[in-house]
mmCIF file of C-alpha atoms in Angstrom:
data_model
loop_
_atom_site.group_PDB
_atom_site.id
_atom_site.type_symbol
_atom_site.label_atom_id
_atom_site.label_comp_id
_atom_site.label_asym_id
_atom_site.label_seq_id
_atom_site.Cartn_x
_atom_site.Cartn_y
_atom_site.Cartn_z
ATOM 1 C CA MET A 248 0.047 0.012 0.177
ATOM 2 C CA GLU A 249 1.676 3.378 -1.047
ATOM 3 C CA ASN A 250 1.513 6.445 1.240
ATOM 4 C CA THR A 251 -0.008 8.609 -1.485
ATOM 5 C CA PRO A 252 -4.054 8.564 -1.330
ATOM 6 C CA LEU A 253 -5.587 7.203 -4.583
ATOM 7 C CA LEU A 254 -7.358 10.517 -5.478
ATOM 8 C CA GLU A 255 -4.634 12.888 -4.407
ATOM 9 C CA GLY A 256 -4.406 15.467 -7.119
ATOM 10 C CA LEU A 257 -8.217 15.157 -8.146
ATOM 11 C CA HIS A 258 -9.779 18.701 -7.960
ATOM 12 C CA VAL A 259 -13.442 18.676 -6.770
ATOM 13 C CA VAL A 260 -15.882 21.654 -6.564
ATOM 14 C CA ASP A 261 -18.783 21.139 -4.387
ATOM 15 C CA LEU A 262 -21.492 23.537 -5.242
ATOM 16 C CA ALA A 263 -24.280 21.154 -3.668
ATOM 17 C CA SER A 264 -26.097 21.727 -0.242
ATOM 18 C CA PHE A 265 -27.449 19.622 2.568
ATOM 19 C CA ILE A 266 -26.518 16.032 2.262
ATOM 20 C CA ALA A 267 -26.604 13.603 -0.753
ATOM 21 C CA GLY A 268 -24.295 15.847 -3.048
ATOM 22 C CA PRO A 269 -21.790 16.998 -0.361
ATOM 23 C CA ALA A 270 -21.551 13.398 0.986
ATOM 24 C CA ALA A 271 -20.639 12.281 -2.413
ATOM 25 C CA ALA A 272 -17.861 14.810 -2.541
ATOM 26 C CA THR A 273 -16.898 13.832 1.167
ATOM 27 C CA VAL A 274 -16.076 10.205 -0.145
ATOM 28 C CA LEU A 275 -13.893 11.532 -2.949
ATOM 29 C CA GLY A 276 -12.261 13.582 -0.149
ATOM 30 C CA ASP A 277 -11.852 10.719 1.980
ATOM 31 C CA PHE A 278 -9.587 9.185 -0.885
ATOM 32 C CA GLY A 279 -7.477 12.085 -1.216
ATOM 33 C CA ALA A 280 -9.168 14.586 -3.514
ATOM 34 C CA ASP A 281 -8.916 18.297 -2.904
ATOM 35 C CA VAL A 282 -12.660 19.331 -2.402
ATOM 36 C CA VAL A 283 -13.518 23.029 -2.471
ATOM 37 C CA LYS A 284 -16.879 23.716 -1.196
ATOM 38 C CA VAL A 285 -18.569 26.646 -2.675
ATOM 39 C CA GLU A 286 -21.079 28.523 -0.354
ATOM 40 C CA PRO A 287 -23.182 31.735 -0.552
ATOM 41 C CA PRO A 288 -21.670 34.533 1.406
ATOM 42 C CA HIS A 289 -22.788 35.223 5.025
ATOM 43 C CA VAL A 290 -25.197 32.369 5.290
ATOM 44 C CA GLY A 291 -23.436 29.411 3.661
ATOM 45 C CA ASP A 292 -24.874 26.052 3.007
ATOM 46 C CA THR A 293 -28.171 26.062 5.107
ATOM 47 C CA TYR A 294 -27.203 22.422 6.419
ATOM 48 C CA ARG A 295 -24.915 24.502 8.845
ATOM 49 C CA ALA A 296 -28.112 25.603 10.559
ATOM 50 C CA LEU A 297 -29.223 22.027 11.522
ATOM 51 C CA THR A 298 -27.861 22.860 14.913
ATOM 52 C CA ARG A 299 -31.288 24.418 15.539
ATOM 53 C CA VAL A 300 -33.018 21.010 14.817
ATOM 54 C CA PRO A 301 -33.318 18.412 17.548
ATOM 55 C CA PRO A 302 -31.871 16.281 18.709
ATOM 56 C CA ASN A 303 -29.224 18.913 19.472
ATOM 57 C CA PRO A 304 -26.347 18.465 17.094
ATOM 58 C CA GLN A 305 -24.428 21.230 19.016
ATOM 59 C CA VAL A 306 -22.445 19.029 21.369
ATOM 60 C CA GLU A 307 -19.280 20.860 22.974
ATOM 61 C CA GLY A 308 -19.156 23.254 20.063
ATOM 62 C CA VAL A 309 -19.204 20.375 17.469
ATOM 63 C CA ASN A 310 -21.911 20.665 14.730
ATOM 64 C CA TYR A 311 -21.731 16.824 14.220
ATOM 65 C CA ALA A 312 -24.011 16.771 11.314
ATOM 66 C CA TRP A 313 -22.011 19.443 9.261
ATOM 67 C CA GLN A 314 -18.806 17.528 10.325
ATOM 68 C CA LEU A 315 -19.959 14.181 8.919
ATOM 69 C CA ASP A 316 -20.694 15.311 5.546
ATOM 70 C CA ASN A 317 -18.183 18.051 4.945
ATOM 71 C CA ARG A 318 -14.745 16.920 6.653
ATOM 72 C CA ASN A 319 -11.798 17.178 4.735
ATOM 73 C CA LYS A 320 -12.953 20.217 2.528
ATOM 74 C CA ARG A 321 -12.033 23.755 1.793
ATOM 75 C CA SER A 322 -14.734 26.283 2.056
ATOM 76 C CA ILE A 323 -14.946 29.561 -0.065
ATOM 77 C CA THR A 324 -17.725 31.894 -0.341
ATOM 78 C CA LEU A 325 -19.217 32.911 -3.779
ATOM 79 C CA ASN A 326 -22.073 34.776 -4.748
ATOM 80 C CA LEU A 327 -23.361 32.959 -7.800
ATOM 81 C CA LYS A 328 -26.042 35.489 -8.467
ATOM 82 C CA SER A 329 -23.416 38.246 -8.835
ATOM 83 C CA PRO A 330 -22.015 38.706 -12.353
ATOM 84 C CA GLY A 331 -18.751 39.388 -10.712
ATOM 85 C CA ALA A 332 -18.671 35.836 -9.434
ATOM 86 C CA ARG A 333 -18.500 34.614 -13.142
ATOM 87 C CA PRO A 334 -14.713 34.877 -13.367
ATOM 88 C CA VAL A 335 -14.106 32.793 -10.310
ATOM 89 C CA LEU A 336 -16.659 30.074 -11.367
ATOM 90 C CA GLU A 337 -14.935 29.794 -14.641
ATOM 91 C CA ARG A 338 -11.575 29.151 -13.018
ATOM 92 C CA LEU A 339 -13.009 26.837 -10.710
ATOM 93 C CA VAL A 340 -14.500 24.701 -13.430
ATOM 94 C CA ASN A 341 -11.250 24.864 -15.503
ATOM 95 C CA TRP A 342 -9.508 23.822 -12.275
ATOM 96 C CA ALA A 343 -11.883 21.059 -11.463
ATOM 97 C CA ASP A 344 -12.028 17.287 -12.624
ATOM 98 C CA VAL A 345 -15.507 17.006 -10.889
ATOM 99 C CA LEU A 346 -18.186 19.430 -10.174
ATOM 100 C CA VAL A 347 -20.984 18.270 -7.864
ATOM 101 C CA THR A 348 -24.468 20.310 -7.884
ATOM 102 C CA ASN A 349 -27.962 19.716 -6.540
ATOM 103 C CA PHE A 350 -29.477 22.988 -7.824
ATOM 104 C CA PRO A 351 -33.123 22.495 -9.215
ATOM 105 C CA PRO A 352 -33.318 22.505 -13.015
ATOM 106 C CA ARG A 353 -34.742 25.930 -13.140
ATOM 107 C CA THR A 354 -32.188 27.426 -10.734
ATOM 108 C CA ARG A 355 -29.403 25.757 -12.754
ATOM 109 C CA ALA A 356 -30.656 27.293 -15.920
ATOM 110 C CA LYS A 357 -31.130 30.700 -14.370
ATOM 111 C CA LEU A 358 -27.477 30.822 -12.949
ATOM 112 C CA GLY A 359 -25.913 29.360 -16.054
ATOM 113 C CA LEU A 360 -24.875 26.058 -14.307
ATOM 114 C CA GLU A 361 -26.093 23.653 -16.857
ATOM 115 C CA TYR A 362 -23.559 21.012 -17.988
ATOM 116 C CA GLU A 363 -23.666 22.340 -21.342
ATOM 117 C CA ASP A 364 -22.734 25.813 -19.917
ATOM 118 C CA LEU A 365 -19.756 24.808 -18.104
ATOM 119 C CA ALA A 366 -18.400 21.938 -20.433
ATOM 120 C CA VAL A 367 -17.622 24.670 -22.883
ATOM 121 C CA TRP A 368 -15.046 25.786 -20.347
ATOM 122 C CA ASN A 369 -13.795 22.308 -19.558
ATOM 123 C CA PRO A 370 -14.807 19.327 -21.903
ATOM 124 C CA ARG A 371 -13.130 16.944 -19.520
ATOM 125 C CA LEU A 372 -15.302 17.990 -16.509
ATOM 126 C CA ILE A 373 -17.290 15.127 -14.572
ATOM 127 C CA TYR A 374 -20.316 17.017 -13.853
ATOM 128 C CA ALA A 375 -22.338 15.261 -11.005
ATOM 129 C CA ASP A 376 -26.021 16.155 -10.448
ATOM 130 C CA VAL A 377 -28.433 15.001 -7.831
ATOM 131 C CA THR A 378 -32.112 15.753 -7.689
ATOM 132 C CA GLY A 379 -35.062 14.702 -5.708
ATOM 133 C CA PHE A 380 -37.223 13.351 -8.473
ATOM 134 C CA GLY A 381 -35.028 13.225 -11.519
ATOM 135 C CA GLU A 382 -34.083 15.364 -14.424
ATOM 136 C CA VAL A 383 -37.480 15.136 -16.579
ATOM 137 C CA GLY A 384 -41.108 14.416 -15.989
ATOM 138 C CA PRO A 385 -43.818 16.604 -14.391
ATOM 139 C CA ASP A 386 -42.243 16.712 -10.876
ATOM 140 C CA ALA A 387 -38.686 17.250 -11.921
ATOM 141 C CA HIS A 388 -38.778 20.934 -10.740
ATOM 142 C CA LEU A 389 -40.109 20.134 -7.294
ATOM 143 C CA PRO A 390 -37.876 20.326 -4.260
ATOM 144 C CA GLY A 391 -37.013 16.909 -2.895
ATOM 145 C CA PHE A 392 -35.618 15.650 0.346
ATOM 146 C CA ASP A 393 -34.754 12.356 1.355
ATOM 147 C CA VAL A 394 -38.070 11.857 3.682
ATOM 148 C CA THR A 395 -40.338 13.052 0.658
ATOM 149 C CA ALA A 396 -38.712 11.698 -2.407
ATOM 150 C CA TYR A 397 -36.586 8.694 -1.273
ATOM 151 C CA TRP A 398 -38.815 7.599 1.740
ATOM 152 C CA ALA A 399 -42.415 8.603 0.834
ATOM 153 C CA ARG A 400 -42.565 8.551 -2.872
ATOM 154 C CA SER A 401 -40.619 5.355 -3.402
ATOM 155 C CA GLY A 402 -43.224 3.064 -1.317
ATOM 156 C CA LEU A 403 -40.670 2.493 1.407
ATOM 157 C CA MET A 404 -42.727 4.503 3.870
ATOM 158 C CA ASP A 405 -45.806 2.243 3.253
ATOM 159 C CA VAL A 406 -43.980 -1.080 2.868
ATOM 160 C CA THR A 407 -42.373 -0.766 6.282
ATOM 161 C CA ARG A 408 -45.185 0.360 8.390
ATOM 162 C CA GLN A 409 -47.178 -1.993 10.681
ATOM 163 C CA ARG A 410 -50.958 -2.519 9.845
ATOM 164 C CA ASP A 411 -53.279 0.126 11.167
ATOM 165 C CA ALA A 412 -50.215 2.353 12.200
ATOM 166 C CA PRO A 413 -49.400 5.430 10.812
ATOM 167 C CA PRO A 414 -46.261 5.563 8.611
ATOM 168 C CA ALA A 415 -43.018 6.157 10.475
ATOM 169 C CA ILE A 416 -40.626 8.823 9.419
ATOM 170 C CA ASN A 417 -37.170 7.503 8.324
ATOM 171 C CA VAL A 418 -33.820 8.391 9.917
ATOM 172 C CA SER A 419 -32.599 11.629 8.869
ATOM 173 C CA GLY A 420 -30.128 11.352 5.910
ATOM 174 C CA ALA A 421 -30.748 7.590 5.201
ATOM 175 C CA GLY A 422 -31.802 8.171 1.782
ATOM 176 C CA ASP A 423 -29.365 10.923 1.266
ATOM 177 C CA HIS A 424 -26.388 9.023 2.355
ATOM 178 C CA ALA A 425 -27.392 6.034 0.134
ATOM 179 C CA THR A 426 -27.921 8.347 -2.758
ATOM 180 C CA ALA A 427 -24.267 9.822 -2.113
ATOM 181 C CA ILE A 428 -22.823 6.422 -2.603
ATOM 182 C CA SER A 429 -24.581 6.025 -5.852
ATOM 183 C CA LEU A 430 -23.400 9.403 -6.976
ATOM 184 C CA TYR A 431 -19.875 8.552 -6.040
ATOM 185 C CA ALA A 432 -20.010 5.448 -7.994
ATOM 186 C CA GLY A 433 -21.170 7.190 -10.955
ATOM 187 C CA ILE A 434 -18.358 9.908 -10.786
ATOM 188 C CA MET A 435 -15.874 7.164 -10.590
ATOM 189 C CA THR A 436 -17.512 5.603 -13.482
ATOM 190 C CA ALA A 437 -17.180 8.687 -15.463
ATOM 191 C CA LEU A 438 -13.560 9.329 -14.342
ATOM 192 C CA TYR A 439 -12.794 5.776 -15.863
ATOM 193 C CA ARG A 440 -14.884 6.800 -18.918
ATOM 194 C CA ARG A 441 -12.674 9.832 -19.415
ATOM 195 C CA GLU A 442 -9.450 7.636 -18.861
ATOM 196 C CA ARG A 443 -10.799 5.653 -21.960
ATOM 197 C CA THR A 444 -12.299 8.429 -24.095
ATOM 198 C CA GLY A 445 -10.712 11.547 -22.951
ATOM 199 C CA GLN A 446 -14.093 13.066 -22.630
ATOM 200 C CA GLY A 447 -16.000 14.530 -19.649
ATOM 201 C CA ALA A 448 -19.497 13.391 -18.744
ATOM 202 C CA ARG A 449 -22.688 14.305 -16.963
ATOM 203 C CA VAL A 450 -23.555 11.970 -14.005
ATOM 204 C CA THR A 451 -27.182 11.776 -12.640
ATOM 205 C CA ALA A 452 -28.719 10.474 -9.490
ATOM 206 C CA SER A 453 -31.961 11.026 -7.606
ATOM 207 C CA LEU A 454 -33.422 10.457 -4.109
ATOM 208 C CA LEU A 455 -36.382 8.780 -6.040
ATOM 209 C CA ALA A 456 -34.313 6.356 -7.977
ATOM 210 C CA GLU A 457 -32.419 5.435 -4.977
ATOM 211 C CA GLY A 458 -35.692 4.963 -3.023
ATOM 212 C CA ALA A 459 -37.015 2.747 -5.941
ATOM 213 C CA TRP A 460 -33.790 0.527 -5.790
ATOM 214 C CA ALA A 461 -33.976 0.198 -2.088
ATOM 215 C CA ALA A 462 -37.480 -1.104 -2.401
ATOM 216 C CA GLY A 463 -36.609 -3.097 -5.360
ATOM 217 C CA VAL A 464 -37.574 -6.483 -4.145
ATOM 218 C CA TRP A 465 -41.178 -5.668 -3.450
ATOM 219 C CA LEU A 466 -41.444 -2.879 -6.364
ATOM 220 C CA GLN A 467 -40.179 -5.414 -8.866
ATOM 221 C CA ALA A 468 -42.993 -7.905 -7.646
ATOM 222 C CA MET A 469 -45.498 -4.997 -8.328
ATOM 223 C CA LEU A 470 -44.240 -4.669 -11.674
ATOM 224 C CA VAL A 471 -45.017 -8.094 -12.676
ATOM 225 C CA GLY A 472 -48.597 -8.347 -11.123
ATOM 226 C CA ALA A 473 -47.896 -9.636 -7.645
ATOM 227 C CA ARG A 474 -50.150 -8.615 -4.658
ATOM 228 C CA ASN A 475 -48.728 -6.255 -2.423
ATOM 229 C CA PRO A 476 -48.499 -8.048 1.152
ATOM 230 C CA ARG A 477 -48.059 -4.979 2.990
ATOM 231 C CA PRO A 478 -48.589 -3.187 5.390
ATOM 232 C CA VAL A 479 -46.831 -5.358 7.914
ATOM 233 C CA ASP A 480 -48.702 -7.029 10.521
ATOM 234 C CA ARG A 481 -46.266 -8.863 13.122
ATOM 235 C CA PHE A 482 -49.083 -10.850 14.556
ATOM 236 C CA HIS A 483 -49.866 -12.376 11.147
ATOM 237 C CA PRO A 484 -46.580 -12.224 9.239
ATOM 238 C CA PRO A 485 -45.875 -14.049 6.065
ATOM 239 C CA ASN A 486 -43.249 -16.021 7.981
ATOM 240 C CA ALA A 487 -43.054 -16.257 11.850
ATOM 241 C CA LEU A 488 -39.332 -17.091 11.634
ATOM 242 C CA ALA A 489 -38.658 -13.759 9.946
ATOM 243 C CA ASN A 490 -40.153 -11.494 12.678
ATOM 244 C CA VAL A 491 -39.354 -9.437 15.776
ATOM 245 C CA TYR A 492 -39.956 -10.584 19.329
ATOM 246 C CA ARG A 493 -39.891 -8.976 22.687
ATOM 247 C CA THR A 494 -37.610 -10.399 25.419
ATOM 248 C CA ALA A 495 -38.449 -10.214 29.312
ATOM 249 C CA ASP A 496 -36.414 -6.939 29.686
ATOM 250 C CA ASP A 497 -38.185 -5.385 27.029
ATOM 251 C CA ARG A 498 -35.621 -5.651 24.126
ATOM 252 C CA TRP A 499 -36.290 -6.855 20.665
ATOM 253 C CA LEU A 500 -34.663 -9.513 18.459
ATOM 254 C CA LEU A 501 -35.188 -10.494 14.970
ATOM 255 C CA LEU A 502 -35.106 -13.940 13.678
ATOM 256 C CA ALA A 503 -33.874 -14.527 10.085
ATOM 257 C CA PHE A 504 -33.676 -18.244 9.229
ATOM 258 C CA ALA A 505 -32.602 -18.651 5.690
ATOM 259 C CA ASN A 506 -32.325 -22.479 5.638
ATOM 260 C CA GLU A 507 -35.334 -23.589 7.800
ATOM 261 C CA ASP A 508 -34.993 -27.334 7.300
ATOM 262 C CA LYS A 509 -31.681 -26.967 9.110
ATOM 263 C CA GLN A 510 -32.250 -24.385 11.365
ATOM 264 C CA VAL A 511 -35.771 -25.022 12.867
ATOM 265 C CA PRO A 512 -34.773 -28.129 14.656
ATOM 266 C CA LEU A 513 -31.835 -26.350 16.266
ATOM 267 C CA PHE A 514 -34.052 -23.465 17.100
ATOM 268 C CA LEU A 515 -36.758 -25.729 18.603
ATOM 269 C CA LYS A 516 -34.142 -27.405 20.605
ATOM 270 C CA ALA A 517 -32.575 -24.037 21.737
ATOM 271 C CA ILE A 518 -35.873 -22.838 23.045
ATOM 272 C CA GLY A 519 -36.684 -25.957 24.971
ATOM 273 C CA GLN A 520 -39.459 -27.181 22.691
ATOM 274 C CA PRO A 521 -37.846 -29.955 20.396
ATOM 275 C CA GLU A 522 -41.251 -31.849 20.553
ATOM 276 C CA ALA A 523 -42.838 -28.921 18.409
ATOM 277 C CA ALA A 524 -41.122 -30.493 15.273
ATOM 278 C CA ARG A 525 -43.636 -33.321 15.433
ATOM 279 C CA ASN A 526 -46.396 -30.780 15.359
ATOM 280 C CA PRO A 527 -48.130 -30.998 11.850
ATOM 281 C CA HIS A 528 -48.527 -27.197 11.963
ATOM 282 C CA HIS A 529 -44.793 -26.802 12.238
ATOM 283 C CA ALA A 530 -43.622 -29.645 10.138
ATOM 284 C CA ASP A 531 -42.372 -28.062 6.840
ATOM 285 C CA THR A 532 -42.238 -24.484 5.376
ATOM 286 C CA ALA A 533 -45.724 -24.692 3.816
ATOM 287 C CA SER A 534 -47.139 -25.499 7.247
ATOM 288 C CA ARG A 535 -45.336 -22.956 9.028
ATOM 289 C CA ARG A 536 -46.404 -20.420 6.616
ATOM 290 C CA ALA A 537 -50.096 -21.494 6.989
ATOM 291 C CA ASN A 538 -49.845 -21.272 10.615
ATOM 292 C CA ALA A 539 -47.642 -18.272 11.233
ATOM 293 C CA ALA A 540 -49.963 -16.510 13.554
ATOM 294 C CA GLU A 541 -50.144 -19.335 15.854
ATOM 295 C CA ILE A 542 -46.553 -19.601 16.050
ATOM 296 C CA VAL A 543 -46.109 -16.038 16.777
ATOM 297 C CA GLU A 544 -48.349 -16.491 19.701
ATOM 298 C CA VAL A 545 -46.224 -19.398 20.984
ATOM 299 C CA LEU A 546 -42.921 -17.496 20.421
ATOM 300 C CA ASP A 547 -44.157 -14.341 21.773
ATOM 301 C CA ARG A 548 -44.678 -16.196 25.100
ATOM 302 C CA THR A 549 -41.464 -17.992 24.929
ATOM 303 C CA PHE A 550 -39.243 -14.860 24.321
ATOM 304 C CA ALA A 551 -41.079 -13.106 26.819
ATOM 305 C CA SER A 552 -39.826 -15.671 29.403
ATOM 306 C CA ARG A 553 -35.986 -14.553 29.503
ATOM 307 C CA PRO A 554 -33.950 -11.513 28.969
ATOM 308 C CA LEU A 555 -31.999 -10.643 25.841
ATOM 309 C CA ALA A 556 -28.497 -11.796 27.108
ATOM 310 C CA GLU A 557 -30.050 -15.324 27.768
ATOM 311 C CA TRP A 558 -31.422 -15.662 24.490
ATOM 312 C CA ARG A 559 -28.265 -14.264 22.923
ATOM 313 C CA GLU A 560 -26.327 -17.139 24.845
ATOM 314 C CA LEU A 561 -28.850 -19.974 23.624
ATOM 315 C CA LEU A 562 -29.134 -18.849 20.074
ATOM 316 C CA ASP A 563 -25.326 -18.116 19.631
ATOM 317 C CA ALA A 564 -24.645 -21.856 20.970
ATOM 318 C CA ALA A 565 -27.143 -23.146 18.480
ATOM 319 C CA GLY A 566 -25.554 -21.229 15.380
ATOM 320 C CA LEU A 567 -28.774 -19.655 14.578
ATOM 321 C CA THR A 568 -29.289 -16.417 12.724
ATOM 322 C CA TYR A 569 -30.790 -13.476 14.429
ATOM 323 C CA GLY A 570 -30.399 -9.849 15.010
ATOM 324 C CA ILE A 571 -30.522 -7.393 17.988
ATOM 325 C CA VAL A 572 -32.506 -4.200 17.630
ATOM 326 C CA GLN A 573 -29.672 -2.187 19.057
ATOM 327 C CA THR A 574 -30.268 1.269 20.152
ATOM 328 C CA LEU A 575 -28.170 4.112 18.596
ATOM 329 C CA GLU A 576 -26.275 4.421 21.883
ATOM 330 C CA GLU A 577 -25.359 0.906 21.704
ATOM 331 C CA CYS A 578 -24.155 1.111 18.067
ATOM 332 C CA ALA A 579 -22.150 4.147 19.027
ATOM 333 C CA HIS A 580 -20.108 1.926 21.251
ATOM 334 C CA ASP A 581 -20.396 -1.369 19.267
ATOM 335 C CA PRO A 582 -16.956 -3.232 19.256
ATOM 336 C CA GLN A 583 -17.655 -4.487 15.828
ATOM 337 C CA LEU A 584 -17.739 -1.024 14.450
ATOM 338 C CA LEU A 585 -14.675 -0.038 16.389
ATOM 339 C CA ALA A 586 -12.640 -3.085 15.162
ATOM 340 C CA ASN A 587 -13.611 -2.635 11.613
ATOM 341 C CA GLN A 588 -12.923 1.107 11.727
ATOM 342 C CA VAL A 589 -16.407 2.265 10.823
ATOM 343 C CA LEU A 590 -15.954 4.674 13.602
ATOM 344 C CA VAL A 591 -12.738 6.769 13.105
ATOM 345 C CA PRO A 592 -11.222 9.720 15.228
ATOM 346 C CA ILE A 593 -11.450 13.139 13.882
ATOM 347 C CA GLU A 594 -7.924 14.587 13.664
ATOM 348 C CA ASP A 595 -8.424 17.769 15.375
ATOM 349 C CA GLY A 596 -5.391 17.972 17.617
ATOM 350 C CA SER A 597 -7.491 17.057 20.926
ATOM 351 C CA ALA A 598 -6.416 14.754 23.377
ATOM 352 C CA GLU A 599 -9.502 12.759 23.237
ATOM 353 C CA PRO A 600 -11.052 13.407 19.726
ATOM 354 C CA HIS A 601 -14.761 12.726 18.787
ATOM 355 C CA LEU A 602 -15.396 9.804 16.567
ATOM 356 C CA THR A 603 -17.081 10.058 13.220
ATOM 357 C CA ILE A 604 -18.419 7.592 10.874
ATOM 358 C CA ASP A 605 -16.108 6.619 7.978
ATOM 359 C CA SER A 606 -17.761 5.962 4.275
ATOM 360 C CA PRO A 607 -18.481 2.583 3.540
ATOM 361 C CA VAL A 608 -16.305 2.369 0.176
ATOM 362 C CA ARG A 609 -13.090 0.590 1.195
ATOM 363 C CA LEU A 610 -9.973 -0.695 -0.789
ATOM 364 C CA ASP A 611 -7.461 -2.931 1.337
ATOM 365 C CA GLN A 612 -4.576 -1.599 -0.929
ATOM 366 C CA GLU A 613 -5.550 1.986 -0.433
ATOM 367 C CA ARG A 614 -5.418 4.227 2.559
ATOM 368 C CA LYS A 615 -7.859 6.904 3.270
ATOM 369 C CA VAL A 616 -7.269 10.467 4.461
ATOM 370 C CA PRO A 617 -7.893 10.724 8.244
ATOM 371 C CA PRO A 618 -10.935 12.884 8.926
ATOM 372 C CA ARG A 619 -10.193 16.389 9.548
ATOM 373 C CA PRO A 620 -12.655 19.132 10.956
ATOM 374 C CA ALA A 621 -15.119 20.322 8.617
ATOM 375 C CA PRO A 622 -14.433 24.154 7.540
ATOM 376 C CA ASP A 623 -15.839 27.164 8.977
ATOM 377 C CA LEU A 624 -17.739 29.355 6.305
ATOM 378 C CA GLY A 625 -15.235 31.064 3.870
ATOM 379 C CA GLU A 626 -12.341 29.632 5.826
ATOM 380 C CA HIS A 627 -10.330 29.135 2.679
ATOM 381 C CA THR A 628 -11.604 31.823 0.378
ATOM 382 C CA GLU A 629 -8.474 33.685 -0.093
ATOM 383 C CA ALA A 630 -6.164 30.480 -0.218
ATOM 384 C CA VAL A 631 -8.359 28.959 -2.933
ATOM 385 C CA LEU A 632 -8.537 32.224 -4.947
ATOM 386 C CA ARG A 633 -4.869 32.488 -4.885
ATOM 387 C CA ASP A 634 -4.635 29.039 -5.992
ATOM 388 C CA LEU A 635 -6.843 29.910 -9.001
ATOM 389 C CA GLY A 636 -4.424 32.917 -9.738
ATOM 390 C CA PHE A 637 -6.238 35.852 -8.235
ATOM 391 C CA ASP A 638 -4.002 38.512 -6.679
ATOM 392 C CA ASP A 639 -4.633 40.831 -3.952
ATOM 393 C CA ALA A 640 -6.094 43.300 -6.311
ATOM 394 C CA GLY A 641 -8.218 40.801 -8.107
ATOM 395 C CA ILE A 642 -9.505 39.526 -4.643
ATOM 396 C CA GLU A 643 -10.446 43.018 -3.510
ATOM 397 C CA ASP A 644 -12.367 43.660 -6.736
ATOM 398 C CA LEU A 645 -14.319 40.524 -6.192
ATOM 399 C CA ARG A 646 -15.290 41.751 -2.809
ATOM 400 C CA LYS A 647 -16.135 45.220 -4.174
ATOM 401 C CA ALA A 648 -18.445 43.439 -6.511
ATOM 402 C CA GLU A 649 -20.023 41.421 -3.768
ATOM 403 C CA ALA A 650 -19.068 38.012 -5.336
ATOM 404 C CA ILE A 651 -17.333 37.104 -2.224
ATOM 405 C CA ALA A 652 -17.690 38.056 1.281
#
């Protein structure tokens, strides 16, 4: 493994806001790319203001949401609505290998930020665009967030709810972070294409497309005319052995038996009911499906008789497949995440640094850049402008034109 990060020397301009686009740029930065985040003067990316939203992201002065999705970047302010910003934008585009944006189509057109506008300056540019609902169609102009486009519109919000219960709101950023990885994959594919052809490309991703992909198993069933078995009813599930159960200490575990013929006898022995294997209602897969509600009643009583720790010991000894419904607090201290460096320290010079979440793309033969603190608004404006060839007088002219703060 070489010491030089794989993407060192790759130049990225991050014009996006909130999560999906910026997080894709963050993954590029994790592998060593030089990422310049462009933000409006004075207010910056409005995602910075998430500190006002509970649960309180402001912990000991650390805006954790901002840190997660904007580490290892340089921040400059640039008023893209000002005509004086155009020379800066042109130099940024000429400098860039990759440009990431999530402006709505109408805003892109108004600001002259379409791919065709920028490719004139740099034909080798990889232009990565993420939207809520796609580039065309009746809803392309709508603002999209992961909860509306990825979660609600895709069917995921409905397919995961319990019968007679209202739909649940998804975890903040779940769809955004998944879409970010798809956008990153598209960018890397386009860079490979550029190596083959010498030409830049436009990469697109959408929260709606990512949601449809996430819901793909059930959505594909709908496409061939299957009946939608949802919403879920845990008391009458399609399979009682792929269901959640509450333990005596009010914890939940999930059974997930992939090979029932092998695992059911082991399971029945582990829970102290080996004789149930002779019950014709439980004898084979077909009978267990037909009598799922009856089995749930039995397993509800069974699992309620012991605490989670005892069930873990019994199920582990039997080599059975199950999952623990962990709390976020438990996940934050999970030794498995620590051992696999899913949680890594932020290199901010403190004696006991905070941990952050590494991006999930890994190569054994390549090292990542250690996470550094996310930038303050405009922290690197002058340094980046000088990298682009602006001198003191030119920078002052930009300030007078209100192109920069």
